[in-house]
mmCIF file of C-alpha atoms and ligand atoms in Angstrom:
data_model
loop_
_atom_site.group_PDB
_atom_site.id
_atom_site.type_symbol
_atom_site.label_atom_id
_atom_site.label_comp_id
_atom_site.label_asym_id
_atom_site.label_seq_id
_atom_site.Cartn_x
_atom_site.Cartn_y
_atom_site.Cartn_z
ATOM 1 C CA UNK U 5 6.564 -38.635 -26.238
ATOM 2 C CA UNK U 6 8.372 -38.808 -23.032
ATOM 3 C CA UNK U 7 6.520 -38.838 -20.095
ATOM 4 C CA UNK U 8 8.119 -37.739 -16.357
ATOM 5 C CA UNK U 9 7.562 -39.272 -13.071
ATOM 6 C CA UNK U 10 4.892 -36.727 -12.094
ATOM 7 C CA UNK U 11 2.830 -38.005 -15.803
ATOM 8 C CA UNK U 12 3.548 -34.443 -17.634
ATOM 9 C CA UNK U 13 3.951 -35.979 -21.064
ATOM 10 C CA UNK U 14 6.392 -33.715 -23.555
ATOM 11 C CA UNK U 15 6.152 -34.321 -26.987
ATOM 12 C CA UNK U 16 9.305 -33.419 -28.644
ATOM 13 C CA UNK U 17 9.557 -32.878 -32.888
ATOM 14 C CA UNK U 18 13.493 -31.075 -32.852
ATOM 15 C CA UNK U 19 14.697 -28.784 -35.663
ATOM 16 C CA UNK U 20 15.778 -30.071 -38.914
ATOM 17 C CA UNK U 21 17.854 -26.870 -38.819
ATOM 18 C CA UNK U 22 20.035 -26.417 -35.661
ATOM 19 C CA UNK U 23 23.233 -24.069 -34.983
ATOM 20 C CA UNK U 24 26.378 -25.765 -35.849
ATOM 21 C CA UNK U 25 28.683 -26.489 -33.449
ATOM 22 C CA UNK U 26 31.235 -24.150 -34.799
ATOM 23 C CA UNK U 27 28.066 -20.934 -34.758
ATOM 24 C CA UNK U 28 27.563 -21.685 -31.429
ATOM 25 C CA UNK U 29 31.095 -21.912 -30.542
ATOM 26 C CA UNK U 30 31.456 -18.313 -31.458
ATOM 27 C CA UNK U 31 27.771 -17.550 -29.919
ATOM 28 C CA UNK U 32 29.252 -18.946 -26.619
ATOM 29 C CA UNK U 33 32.615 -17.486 -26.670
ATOM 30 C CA UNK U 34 31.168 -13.857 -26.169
ATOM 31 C CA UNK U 35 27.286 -14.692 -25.121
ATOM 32 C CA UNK U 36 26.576 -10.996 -23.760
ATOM 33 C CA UNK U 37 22.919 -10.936 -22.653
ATOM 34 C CA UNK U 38 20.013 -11.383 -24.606
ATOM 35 C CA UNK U 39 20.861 -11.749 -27.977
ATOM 36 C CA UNK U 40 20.905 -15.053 -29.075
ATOM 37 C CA UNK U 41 18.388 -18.425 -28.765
ATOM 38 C CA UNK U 42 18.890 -21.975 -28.199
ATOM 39 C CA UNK U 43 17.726 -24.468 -30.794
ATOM 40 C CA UNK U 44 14.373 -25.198 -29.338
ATOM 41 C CA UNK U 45 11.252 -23.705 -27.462
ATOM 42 C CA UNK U 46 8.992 -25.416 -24.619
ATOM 43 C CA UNK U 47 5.020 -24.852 -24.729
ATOM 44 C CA UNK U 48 2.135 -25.956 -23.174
ATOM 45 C CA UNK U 49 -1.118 -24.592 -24.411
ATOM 46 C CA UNK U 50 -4.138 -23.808 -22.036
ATOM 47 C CA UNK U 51 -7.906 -23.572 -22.590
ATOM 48 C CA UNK U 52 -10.595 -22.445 -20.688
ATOM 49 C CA UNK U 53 -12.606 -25.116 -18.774
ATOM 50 C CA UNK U 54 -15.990 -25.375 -20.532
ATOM 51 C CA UNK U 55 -17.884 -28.357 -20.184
ATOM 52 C CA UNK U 56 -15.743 -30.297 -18.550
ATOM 53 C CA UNK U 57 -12.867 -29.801 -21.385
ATOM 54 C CA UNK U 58 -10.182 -27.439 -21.268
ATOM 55 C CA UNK U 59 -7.020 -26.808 -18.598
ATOM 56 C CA UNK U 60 -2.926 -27.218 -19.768
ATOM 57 C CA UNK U 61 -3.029 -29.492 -22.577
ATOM 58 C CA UNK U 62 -0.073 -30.278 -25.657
ATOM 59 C CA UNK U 63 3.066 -29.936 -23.726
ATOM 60 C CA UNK U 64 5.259 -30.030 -26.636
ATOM 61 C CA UNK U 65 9.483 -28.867 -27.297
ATOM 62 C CA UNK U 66 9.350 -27.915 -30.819
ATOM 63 C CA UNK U 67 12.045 -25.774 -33.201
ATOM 64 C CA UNK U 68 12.557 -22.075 -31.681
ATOM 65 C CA UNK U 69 10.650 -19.741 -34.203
ATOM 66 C CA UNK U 70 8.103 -17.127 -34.529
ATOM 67 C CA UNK U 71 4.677 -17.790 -33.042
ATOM 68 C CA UNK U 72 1.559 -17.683 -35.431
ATOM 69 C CA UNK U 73 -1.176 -15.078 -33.695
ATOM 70 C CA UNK U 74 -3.836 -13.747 -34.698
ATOM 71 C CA UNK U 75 -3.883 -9.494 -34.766
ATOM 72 C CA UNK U 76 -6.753 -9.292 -32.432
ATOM 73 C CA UNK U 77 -4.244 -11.868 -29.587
ATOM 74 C CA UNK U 78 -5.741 -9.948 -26.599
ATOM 75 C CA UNK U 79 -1.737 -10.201 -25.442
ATOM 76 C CA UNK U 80 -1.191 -7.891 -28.335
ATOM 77 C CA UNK U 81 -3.688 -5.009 -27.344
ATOM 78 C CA UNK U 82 -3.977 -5.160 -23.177
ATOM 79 C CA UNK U 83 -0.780 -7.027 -22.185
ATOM 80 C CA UNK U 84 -1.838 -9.746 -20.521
ATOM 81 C CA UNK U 85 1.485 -11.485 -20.013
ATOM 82 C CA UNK U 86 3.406 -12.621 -17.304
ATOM 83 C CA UNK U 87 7.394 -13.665 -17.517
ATOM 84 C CA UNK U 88 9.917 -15.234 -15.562
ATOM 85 C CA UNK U 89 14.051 -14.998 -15.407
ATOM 86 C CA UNK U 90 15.917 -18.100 -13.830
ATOM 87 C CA UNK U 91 19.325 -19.489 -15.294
ATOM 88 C CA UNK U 92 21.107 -23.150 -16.042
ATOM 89 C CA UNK U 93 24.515 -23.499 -14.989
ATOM 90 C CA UNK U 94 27.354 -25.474 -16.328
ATOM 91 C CA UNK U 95 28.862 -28.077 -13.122
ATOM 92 C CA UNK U 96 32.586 -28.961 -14.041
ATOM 93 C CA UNK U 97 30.957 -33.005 -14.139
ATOM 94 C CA UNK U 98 29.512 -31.641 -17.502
ATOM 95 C CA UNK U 99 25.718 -31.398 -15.669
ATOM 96 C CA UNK U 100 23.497 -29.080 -16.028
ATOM 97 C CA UNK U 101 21.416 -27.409 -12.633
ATOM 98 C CA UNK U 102 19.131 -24.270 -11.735
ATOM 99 C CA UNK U 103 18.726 -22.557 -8.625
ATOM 100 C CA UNK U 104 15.356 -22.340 -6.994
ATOM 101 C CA UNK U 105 13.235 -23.277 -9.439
ATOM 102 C CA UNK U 106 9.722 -23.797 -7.156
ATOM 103 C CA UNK U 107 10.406 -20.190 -5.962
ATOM 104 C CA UNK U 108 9.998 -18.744 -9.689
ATOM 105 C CA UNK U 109 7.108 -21.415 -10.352
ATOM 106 C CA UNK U 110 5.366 -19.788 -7.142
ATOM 107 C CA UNK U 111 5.975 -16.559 -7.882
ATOM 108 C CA UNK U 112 5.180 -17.238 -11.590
ATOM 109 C CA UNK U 113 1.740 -18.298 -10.139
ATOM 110 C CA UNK U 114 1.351 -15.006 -7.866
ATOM 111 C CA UNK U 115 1.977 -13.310 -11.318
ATOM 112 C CA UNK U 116 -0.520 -15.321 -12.667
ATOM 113 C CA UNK U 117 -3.121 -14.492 -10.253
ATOM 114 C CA UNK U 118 -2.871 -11.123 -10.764
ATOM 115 C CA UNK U 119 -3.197 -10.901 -14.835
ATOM 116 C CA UNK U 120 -5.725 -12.862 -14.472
ATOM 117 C CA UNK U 121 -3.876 -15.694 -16.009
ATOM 118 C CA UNK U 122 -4.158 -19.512 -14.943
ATOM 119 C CA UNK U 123 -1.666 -21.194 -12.555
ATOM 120 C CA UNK U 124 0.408 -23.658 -14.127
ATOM 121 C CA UNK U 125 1.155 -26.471 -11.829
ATOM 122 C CA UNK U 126 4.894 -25.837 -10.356
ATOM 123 C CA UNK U 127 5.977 -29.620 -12.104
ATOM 124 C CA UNK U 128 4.911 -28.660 -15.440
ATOM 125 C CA UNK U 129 6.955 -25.358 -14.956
ATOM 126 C CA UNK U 130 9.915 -27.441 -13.880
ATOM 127 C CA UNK U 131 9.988 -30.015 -16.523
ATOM 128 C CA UNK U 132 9.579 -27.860 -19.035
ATOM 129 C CA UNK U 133 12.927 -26.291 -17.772
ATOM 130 C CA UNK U 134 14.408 -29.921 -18.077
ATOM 131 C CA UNK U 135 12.890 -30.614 -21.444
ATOM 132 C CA UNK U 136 14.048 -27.353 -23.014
ATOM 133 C CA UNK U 137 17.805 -27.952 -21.565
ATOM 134 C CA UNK U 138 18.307 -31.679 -22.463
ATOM 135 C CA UNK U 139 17.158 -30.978 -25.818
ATOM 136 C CA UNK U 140 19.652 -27.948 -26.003
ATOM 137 C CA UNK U 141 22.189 -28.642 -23.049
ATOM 138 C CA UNK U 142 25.114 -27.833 -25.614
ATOM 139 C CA UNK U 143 23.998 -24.324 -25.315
ATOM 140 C CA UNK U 144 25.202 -24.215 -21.673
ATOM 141 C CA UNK U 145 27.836 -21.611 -20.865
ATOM 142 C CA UNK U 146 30.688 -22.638 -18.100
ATOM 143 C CA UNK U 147 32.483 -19.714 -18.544
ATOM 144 C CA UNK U 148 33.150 -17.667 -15.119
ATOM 145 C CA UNK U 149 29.866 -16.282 -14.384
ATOM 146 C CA UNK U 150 28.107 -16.989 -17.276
ATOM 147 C CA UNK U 151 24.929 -19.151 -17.526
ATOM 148 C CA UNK U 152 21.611 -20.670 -19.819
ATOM 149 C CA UNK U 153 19.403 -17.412 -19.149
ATOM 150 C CA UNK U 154 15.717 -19.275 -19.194
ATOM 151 C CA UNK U 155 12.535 -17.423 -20.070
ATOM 152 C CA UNK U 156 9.178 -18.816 -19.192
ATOM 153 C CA UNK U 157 6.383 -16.590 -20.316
ATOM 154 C CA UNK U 158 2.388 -16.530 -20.229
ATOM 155 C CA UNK U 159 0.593 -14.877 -23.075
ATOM 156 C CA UNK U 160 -2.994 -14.078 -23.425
ATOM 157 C CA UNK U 161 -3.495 -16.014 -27.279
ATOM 158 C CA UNK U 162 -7.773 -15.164 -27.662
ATOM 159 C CA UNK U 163 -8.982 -13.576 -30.630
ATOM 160 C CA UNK U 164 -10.947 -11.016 -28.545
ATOM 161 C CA UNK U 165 -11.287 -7.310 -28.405
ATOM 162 C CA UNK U 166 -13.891 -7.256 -25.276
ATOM 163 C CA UNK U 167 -11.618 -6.440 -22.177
ATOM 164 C CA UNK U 168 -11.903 -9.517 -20.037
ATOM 165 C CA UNK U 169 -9.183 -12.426 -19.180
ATOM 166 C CA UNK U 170 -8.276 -14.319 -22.560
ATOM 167 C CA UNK U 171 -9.758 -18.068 -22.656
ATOM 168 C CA UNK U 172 -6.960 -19.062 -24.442
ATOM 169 C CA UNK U 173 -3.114 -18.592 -23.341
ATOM 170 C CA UNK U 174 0.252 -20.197 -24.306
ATOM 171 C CA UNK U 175 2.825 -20.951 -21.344
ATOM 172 C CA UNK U 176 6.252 -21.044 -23.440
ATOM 173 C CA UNK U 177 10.135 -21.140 -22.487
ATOM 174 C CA UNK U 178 12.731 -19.826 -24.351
ATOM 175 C CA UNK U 179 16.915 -20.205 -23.844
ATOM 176 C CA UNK U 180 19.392 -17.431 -24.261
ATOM 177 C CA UNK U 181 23.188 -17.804 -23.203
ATOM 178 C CA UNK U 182 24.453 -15.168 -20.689
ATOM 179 C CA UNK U 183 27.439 -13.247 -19.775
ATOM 180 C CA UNK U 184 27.415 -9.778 -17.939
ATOM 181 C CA UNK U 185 24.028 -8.372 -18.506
ATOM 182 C CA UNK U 186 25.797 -5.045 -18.530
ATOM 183 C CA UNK U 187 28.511 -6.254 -21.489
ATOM 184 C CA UNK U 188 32.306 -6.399 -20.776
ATOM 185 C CA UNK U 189 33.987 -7.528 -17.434
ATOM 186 C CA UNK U 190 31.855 -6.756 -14.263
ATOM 187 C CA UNK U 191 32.266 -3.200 -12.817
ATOM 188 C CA UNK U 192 30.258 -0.832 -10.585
ATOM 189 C CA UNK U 193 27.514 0.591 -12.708
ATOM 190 C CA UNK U 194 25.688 4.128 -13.022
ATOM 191 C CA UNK U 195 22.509 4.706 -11.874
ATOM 192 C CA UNK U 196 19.929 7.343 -12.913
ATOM 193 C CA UNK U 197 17.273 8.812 -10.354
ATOM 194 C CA UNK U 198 13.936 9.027 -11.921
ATOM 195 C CA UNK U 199 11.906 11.665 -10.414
ATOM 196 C CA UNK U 200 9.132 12.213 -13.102
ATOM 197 C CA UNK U 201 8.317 8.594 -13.670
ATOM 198 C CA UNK U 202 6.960 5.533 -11.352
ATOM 199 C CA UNK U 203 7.325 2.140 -11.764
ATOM 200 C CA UNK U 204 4.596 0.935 -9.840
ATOM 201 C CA UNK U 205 1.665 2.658 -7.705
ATOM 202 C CA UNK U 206 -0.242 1.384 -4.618
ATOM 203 C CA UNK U 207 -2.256 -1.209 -5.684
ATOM 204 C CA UNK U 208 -0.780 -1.777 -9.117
ATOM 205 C CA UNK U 209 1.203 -4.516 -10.757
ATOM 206 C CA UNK U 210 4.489 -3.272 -9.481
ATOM 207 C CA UNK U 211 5.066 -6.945 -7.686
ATOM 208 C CA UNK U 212 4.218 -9.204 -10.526
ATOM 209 C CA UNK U 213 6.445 -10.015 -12.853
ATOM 210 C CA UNK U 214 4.617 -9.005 -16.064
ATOM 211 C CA UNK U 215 5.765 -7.275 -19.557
ATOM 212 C CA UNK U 216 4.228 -4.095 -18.192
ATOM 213 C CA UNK U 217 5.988 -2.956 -15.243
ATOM 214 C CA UNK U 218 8.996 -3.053 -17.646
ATOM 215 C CA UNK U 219 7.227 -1.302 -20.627
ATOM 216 C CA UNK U 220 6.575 1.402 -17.795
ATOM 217 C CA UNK U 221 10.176 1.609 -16.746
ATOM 218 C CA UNK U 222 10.780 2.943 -20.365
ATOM 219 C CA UNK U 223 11.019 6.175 -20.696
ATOM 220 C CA UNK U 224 12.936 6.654 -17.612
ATOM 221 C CA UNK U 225 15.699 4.314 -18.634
ATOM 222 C CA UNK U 226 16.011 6.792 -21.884
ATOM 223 C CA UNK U 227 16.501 9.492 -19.537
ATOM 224 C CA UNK U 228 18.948 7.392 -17.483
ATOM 225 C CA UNK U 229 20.744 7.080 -21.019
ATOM 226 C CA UNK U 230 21.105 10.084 -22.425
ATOM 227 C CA UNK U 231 22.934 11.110 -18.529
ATOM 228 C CA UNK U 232 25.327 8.192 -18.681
ATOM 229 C CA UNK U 233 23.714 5.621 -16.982
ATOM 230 C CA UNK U 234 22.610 1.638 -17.341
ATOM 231 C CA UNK U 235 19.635 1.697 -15.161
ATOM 232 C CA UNK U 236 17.133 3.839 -13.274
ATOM 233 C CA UNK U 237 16.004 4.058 -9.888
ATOM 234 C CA UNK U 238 12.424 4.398 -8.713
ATOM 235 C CA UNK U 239 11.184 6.097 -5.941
ATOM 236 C CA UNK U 240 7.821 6.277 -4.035
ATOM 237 C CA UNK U 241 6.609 10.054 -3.945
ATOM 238 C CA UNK U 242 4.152 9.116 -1.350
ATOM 239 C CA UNK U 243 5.816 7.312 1.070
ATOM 240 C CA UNK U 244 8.924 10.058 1.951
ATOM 241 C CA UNK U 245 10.687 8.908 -1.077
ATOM 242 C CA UNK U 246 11.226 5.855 -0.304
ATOM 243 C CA UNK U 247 13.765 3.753 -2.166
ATOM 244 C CA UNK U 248 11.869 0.899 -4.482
ATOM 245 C CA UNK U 249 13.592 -0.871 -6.916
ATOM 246 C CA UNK U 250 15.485 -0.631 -10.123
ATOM 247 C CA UNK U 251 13.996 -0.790 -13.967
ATOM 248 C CA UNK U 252 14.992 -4.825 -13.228
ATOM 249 C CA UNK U 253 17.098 -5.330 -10.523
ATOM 250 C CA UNK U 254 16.320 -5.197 -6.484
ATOM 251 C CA UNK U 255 19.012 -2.661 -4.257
ATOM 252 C CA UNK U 256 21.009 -3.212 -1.129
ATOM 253 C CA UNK U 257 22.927 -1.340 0.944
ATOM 254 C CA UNK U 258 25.974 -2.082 2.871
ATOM 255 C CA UNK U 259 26.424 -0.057 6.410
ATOM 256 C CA UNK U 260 30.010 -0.028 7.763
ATOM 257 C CA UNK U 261 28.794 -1.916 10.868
ATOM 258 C CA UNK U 262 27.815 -4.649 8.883
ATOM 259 C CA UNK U 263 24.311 -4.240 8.245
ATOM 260 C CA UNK U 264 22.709 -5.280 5.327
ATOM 261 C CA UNK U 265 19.260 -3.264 4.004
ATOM 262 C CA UNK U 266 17.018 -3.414 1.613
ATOM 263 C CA UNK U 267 13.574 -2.102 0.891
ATOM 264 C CA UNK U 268 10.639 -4.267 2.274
ATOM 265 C CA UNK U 269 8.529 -5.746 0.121
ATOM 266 C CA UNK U 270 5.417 -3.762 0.104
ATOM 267 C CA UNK U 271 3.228 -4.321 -3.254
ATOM 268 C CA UNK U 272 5.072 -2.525 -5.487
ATOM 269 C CA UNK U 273 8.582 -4.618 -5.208
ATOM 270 C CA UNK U 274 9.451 -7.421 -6.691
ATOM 271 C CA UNK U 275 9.662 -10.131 -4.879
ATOM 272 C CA UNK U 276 13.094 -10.823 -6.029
ATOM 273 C CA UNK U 277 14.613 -14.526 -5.342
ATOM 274 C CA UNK U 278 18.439 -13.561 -5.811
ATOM 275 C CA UNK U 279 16.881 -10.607 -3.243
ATOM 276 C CA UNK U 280 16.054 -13.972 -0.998
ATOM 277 C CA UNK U 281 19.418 -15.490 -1.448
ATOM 278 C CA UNK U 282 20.878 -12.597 -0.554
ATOM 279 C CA UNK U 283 19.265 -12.069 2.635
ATOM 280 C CA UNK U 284 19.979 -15.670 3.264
ATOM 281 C CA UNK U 285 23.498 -15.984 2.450
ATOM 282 C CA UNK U 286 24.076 -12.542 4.231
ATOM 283 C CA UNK U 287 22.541 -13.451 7.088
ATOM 284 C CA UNK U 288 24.518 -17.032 7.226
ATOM 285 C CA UNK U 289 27.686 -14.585 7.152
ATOM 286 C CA UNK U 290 26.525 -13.346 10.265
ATOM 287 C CA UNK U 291 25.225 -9.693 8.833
ATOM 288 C CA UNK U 292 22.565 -8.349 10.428
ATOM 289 C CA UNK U 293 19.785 -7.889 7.289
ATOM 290 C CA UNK U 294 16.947 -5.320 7.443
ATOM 291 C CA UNK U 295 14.521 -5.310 5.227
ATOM 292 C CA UNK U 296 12.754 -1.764 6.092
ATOM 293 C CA UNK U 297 11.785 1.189 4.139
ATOM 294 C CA UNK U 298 15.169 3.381 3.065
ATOM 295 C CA UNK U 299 14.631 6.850 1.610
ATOM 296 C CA UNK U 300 16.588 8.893 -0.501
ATOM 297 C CA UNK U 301 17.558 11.021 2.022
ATOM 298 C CA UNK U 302 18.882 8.705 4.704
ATOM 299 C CA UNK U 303 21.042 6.737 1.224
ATOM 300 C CA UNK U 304 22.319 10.587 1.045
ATOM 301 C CA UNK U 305 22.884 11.250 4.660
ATOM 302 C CA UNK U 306 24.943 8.057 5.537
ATOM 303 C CA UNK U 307 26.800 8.474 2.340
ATOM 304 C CA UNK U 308 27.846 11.986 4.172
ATOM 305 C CA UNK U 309 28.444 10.797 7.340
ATOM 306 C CA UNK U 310 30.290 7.848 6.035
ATOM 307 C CA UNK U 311 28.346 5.257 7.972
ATOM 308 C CA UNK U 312 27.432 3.401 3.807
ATOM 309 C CA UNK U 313 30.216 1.391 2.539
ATOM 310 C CA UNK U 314 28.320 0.029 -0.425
ATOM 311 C CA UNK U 315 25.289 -0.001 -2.611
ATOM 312 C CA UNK U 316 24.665 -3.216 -5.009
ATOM 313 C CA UNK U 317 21.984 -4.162 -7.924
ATOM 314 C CA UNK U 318 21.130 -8.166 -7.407
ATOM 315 C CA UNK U 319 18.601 -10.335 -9.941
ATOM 316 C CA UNK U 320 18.751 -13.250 -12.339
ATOM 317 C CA UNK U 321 20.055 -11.207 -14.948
ATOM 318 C CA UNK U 322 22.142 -8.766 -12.585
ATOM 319 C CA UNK U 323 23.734 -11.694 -10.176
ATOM 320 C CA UNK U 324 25.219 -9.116 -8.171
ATOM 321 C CA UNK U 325 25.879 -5.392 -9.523
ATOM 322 C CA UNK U 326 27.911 -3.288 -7.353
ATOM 323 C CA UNK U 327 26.502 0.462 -7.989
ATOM 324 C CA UNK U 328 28.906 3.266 -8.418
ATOM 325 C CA UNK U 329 27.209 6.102 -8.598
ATOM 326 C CA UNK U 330 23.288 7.369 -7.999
ATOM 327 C CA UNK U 331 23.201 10.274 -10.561
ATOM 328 C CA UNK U 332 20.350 12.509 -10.024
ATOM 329 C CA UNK U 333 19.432 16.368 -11.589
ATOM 330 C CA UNK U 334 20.838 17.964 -8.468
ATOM 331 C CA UNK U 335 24.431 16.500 -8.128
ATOM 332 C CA UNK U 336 25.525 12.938 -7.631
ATOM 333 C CA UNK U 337 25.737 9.895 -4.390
ATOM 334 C CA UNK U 338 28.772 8.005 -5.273
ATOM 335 C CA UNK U 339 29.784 4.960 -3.305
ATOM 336 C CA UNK U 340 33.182 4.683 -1.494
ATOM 337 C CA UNK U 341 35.647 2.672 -4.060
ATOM 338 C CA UNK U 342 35.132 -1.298 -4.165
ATOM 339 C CA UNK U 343 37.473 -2.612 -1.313
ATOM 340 C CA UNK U 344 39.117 -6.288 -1.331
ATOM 341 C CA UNK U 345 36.769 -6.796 1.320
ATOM 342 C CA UNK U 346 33.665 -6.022 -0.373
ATOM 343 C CA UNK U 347 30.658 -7.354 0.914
ATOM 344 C CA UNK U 348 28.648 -7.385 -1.994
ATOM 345 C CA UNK U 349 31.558 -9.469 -3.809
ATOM 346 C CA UNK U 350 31.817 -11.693 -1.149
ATOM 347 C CA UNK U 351 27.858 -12.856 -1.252
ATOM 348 C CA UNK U 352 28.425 -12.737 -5.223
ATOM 349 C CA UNK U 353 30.917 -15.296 -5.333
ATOM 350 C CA UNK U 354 29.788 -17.391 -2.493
ATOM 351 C CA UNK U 355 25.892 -17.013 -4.885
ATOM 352 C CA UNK U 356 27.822 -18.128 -8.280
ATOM 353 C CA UNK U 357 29.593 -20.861 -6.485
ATOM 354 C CA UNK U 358 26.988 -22.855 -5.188
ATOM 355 C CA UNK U 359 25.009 -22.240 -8.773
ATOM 356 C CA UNK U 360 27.578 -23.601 -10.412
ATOM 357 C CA UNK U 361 28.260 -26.213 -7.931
ATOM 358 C CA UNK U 362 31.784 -24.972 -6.356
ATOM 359 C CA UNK U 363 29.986 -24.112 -3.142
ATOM 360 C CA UNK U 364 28.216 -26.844 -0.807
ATOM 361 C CA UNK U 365 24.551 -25.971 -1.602
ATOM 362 C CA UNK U 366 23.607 -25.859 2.165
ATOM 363 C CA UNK U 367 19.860 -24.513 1.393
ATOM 364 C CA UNK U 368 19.354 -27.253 -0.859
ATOM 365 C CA UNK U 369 18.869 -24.797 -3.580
ATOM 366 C CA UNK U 370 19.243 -26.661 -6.804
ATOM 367 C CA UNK U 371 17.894 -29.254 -9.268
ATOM 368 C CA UNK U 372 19.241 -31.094 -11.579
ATOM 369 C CA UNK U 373 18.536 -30.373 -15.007
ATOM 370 C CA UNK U 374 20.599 -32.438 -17.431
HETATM 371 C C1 COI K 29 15.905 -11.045 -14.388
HETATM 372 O O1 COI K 29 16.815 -10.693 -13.642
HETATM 373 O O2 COI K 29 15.705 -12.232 -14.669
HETATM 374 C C2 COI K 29 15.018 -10.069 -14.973
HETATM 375 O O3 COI K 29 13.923 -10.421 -15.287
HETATM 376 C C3 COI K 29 15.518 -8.694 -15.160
HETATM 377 C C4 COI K 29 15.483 -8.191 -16.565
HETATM 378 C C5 COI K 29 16.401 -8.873 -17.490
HETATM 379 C C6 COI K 29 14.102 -8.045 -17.088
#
């Protein structure tokens, strides 16, 4: 058992079976995105409060494996689950650190809220962080901009077919290492304008960060596929067009006179917290940021009149994506070539270096991890 300062107790029983250091060698030397798993998993159980019993309870690390459920797992037929995205980074000291941590705890809990799921108290979420990497801190990338991809999730675990929030859910974390999440060496990316699907309606879920909204985002991202392109960009129909988000990413824009937009948050945006960063760090460089509604039309019209300079993709996964090229049915917007002085590059390598601790962390953005 080892218990924490703030009396979350972790019970730890480690695989009899891990990765040898020569398999994850080769894992680490070419990590892409997604595709492979630490050693280890973090959970913490939850049961409804019924006389007086119930709440968080077995906070355990235990071997990374598939989870016994049973078929009728209300997670399995209504999707109640909520995820998060946050990454470990390699110091050159050997240590281990994450950035903004409480800001994915509290907007894990907003997700929470609106699945109907229970709140998990921000230190749990955080320790279970530091469990999961000091039991597999090995698996820590330090190449250049790669990084421990961590995945906290929330799943609905009842045995009940009756549509109502599940008295029983599993909070869990699992590790993946990450390189480019678009593969290769980072490049301006393709984009594809959805105009016969939404991500997210008034209302709707569009803000939380739950399996759904991405499950929704689908279809379209075929359709981006089959014209060429890695993602998809979602409109709002009813509000003049209105640029929203990407199938995971948040979008910028650059404006030759140094402003900085991006869509306001509004309900249907994630509340992204490299989005945050980059408002911060942008407007620490002395940009002047506007977060505002941007249609389609005025991305189109300033691309003509030559007042947009650039147009960038920024999230967990994405760090900093400069976009290429909007592909759409009728024709295509594509951005001015990258420049040496390109914004978005700038705030990208000023984000990677204080994650990985080359850049004084003036926000006070990180924790220590291992
Ligand atoms: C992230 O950036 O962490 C995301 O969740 C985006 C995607 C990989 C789902």
């Amino acid at each position: 058992m080892t218990q924490n300062a703030l009396g979350v107790e972790f019970s730890q029983r480690l695989t009899d079976n891990p990765k040898s250091a020569e398999e994850r060698a080769a894992i680490l030397a070419n990590p892409g995105f997604g595709d492979y798993f630490t050693d280890h998993t973090a959970v913490v159980d939850w049961t409804a409060d019924t006389e007086g019993k119930g709440g968080w309870h077995d906070a355990r690390i235990e071997p990374y494996g598939p989870i016994a459920m049973d078929p009728a797992a209300a997670v399995l037929h209504y999707g109640q689950e909520i995820f998060e995205g946050l990454k470990a980074y390699r110091h050159a000291d050997g240590s281990v650190w994450t950035f903004r941590a409480e800001a994915n705890a509290h907007r894990f809990n907003r997700s929470a809220q609106r699945l109907a799921l229970p709140e998990l108290p921000p230190e749990v979420f955080i320790e279970s962080l530091r469990q999961l990497v000091s039991v597999d801190k090995d698996w820590v990338p330090s190449g250049d901009g790669e990084a421990l991809y961590l995945r906290p999730f929330m799943i609905a675990t009842e045995a009940f077919l009756g549509v109502r929030p599940s008295r029983e859910v599993s909070y869990r974390v699992i590790a993946s290492p990450a390189g480019n999440y678009f593969g290769g060496e980072l490049k301006p990316v393709s984009i594809w304008l959805s105009e016969h699907f939404a991500r997210a309606g008034r209302g709707g879920t569009g803000e939380a960060k739950c399996g759904g909204n991405y499950a929704a985002s689908l279809a379209a991202q075929l359709e981006a596929e089959a014209h060429g392109c890695k993602q998809v960009l979602f409109l709002d129909p009813f509000n003049d067009n209105a640029v929203e988000e990407l199938g995971g990413m948040n979008v910028f824009f650059v404006f030759t006179d140094g402003r900085i937009v991006t869509p306001a948050l509004n309900g249907n945006i994630l509340h992204g917290v490299t989005r945050d960063s980059v408002l911060q760090l942008a407007s620490d460089r002395g940009h002047k940021v506007e977060e505002r509604k941007i249609t389609i039309d005025e991305w189109h019209e300033s691309l003509e009149d030559g007042s947009l300079s650039e147009v960038f993709a920024c999230g967990t996964a994405a760090v900093i994506t400069p976009i290429g090229e909007l592909k759409t049915a009728n024709g295509s917007f594509v951005s001015p070539p990258l420049g040496a002085d390109s914004v978005a590059m700038a705030i990208r390598e000023q984000l990677l270096g204080i994650q990985t601790g080359t850049v004084e962390d003036l926000h006070g953005w990180l924790t220590r991890l291992a």
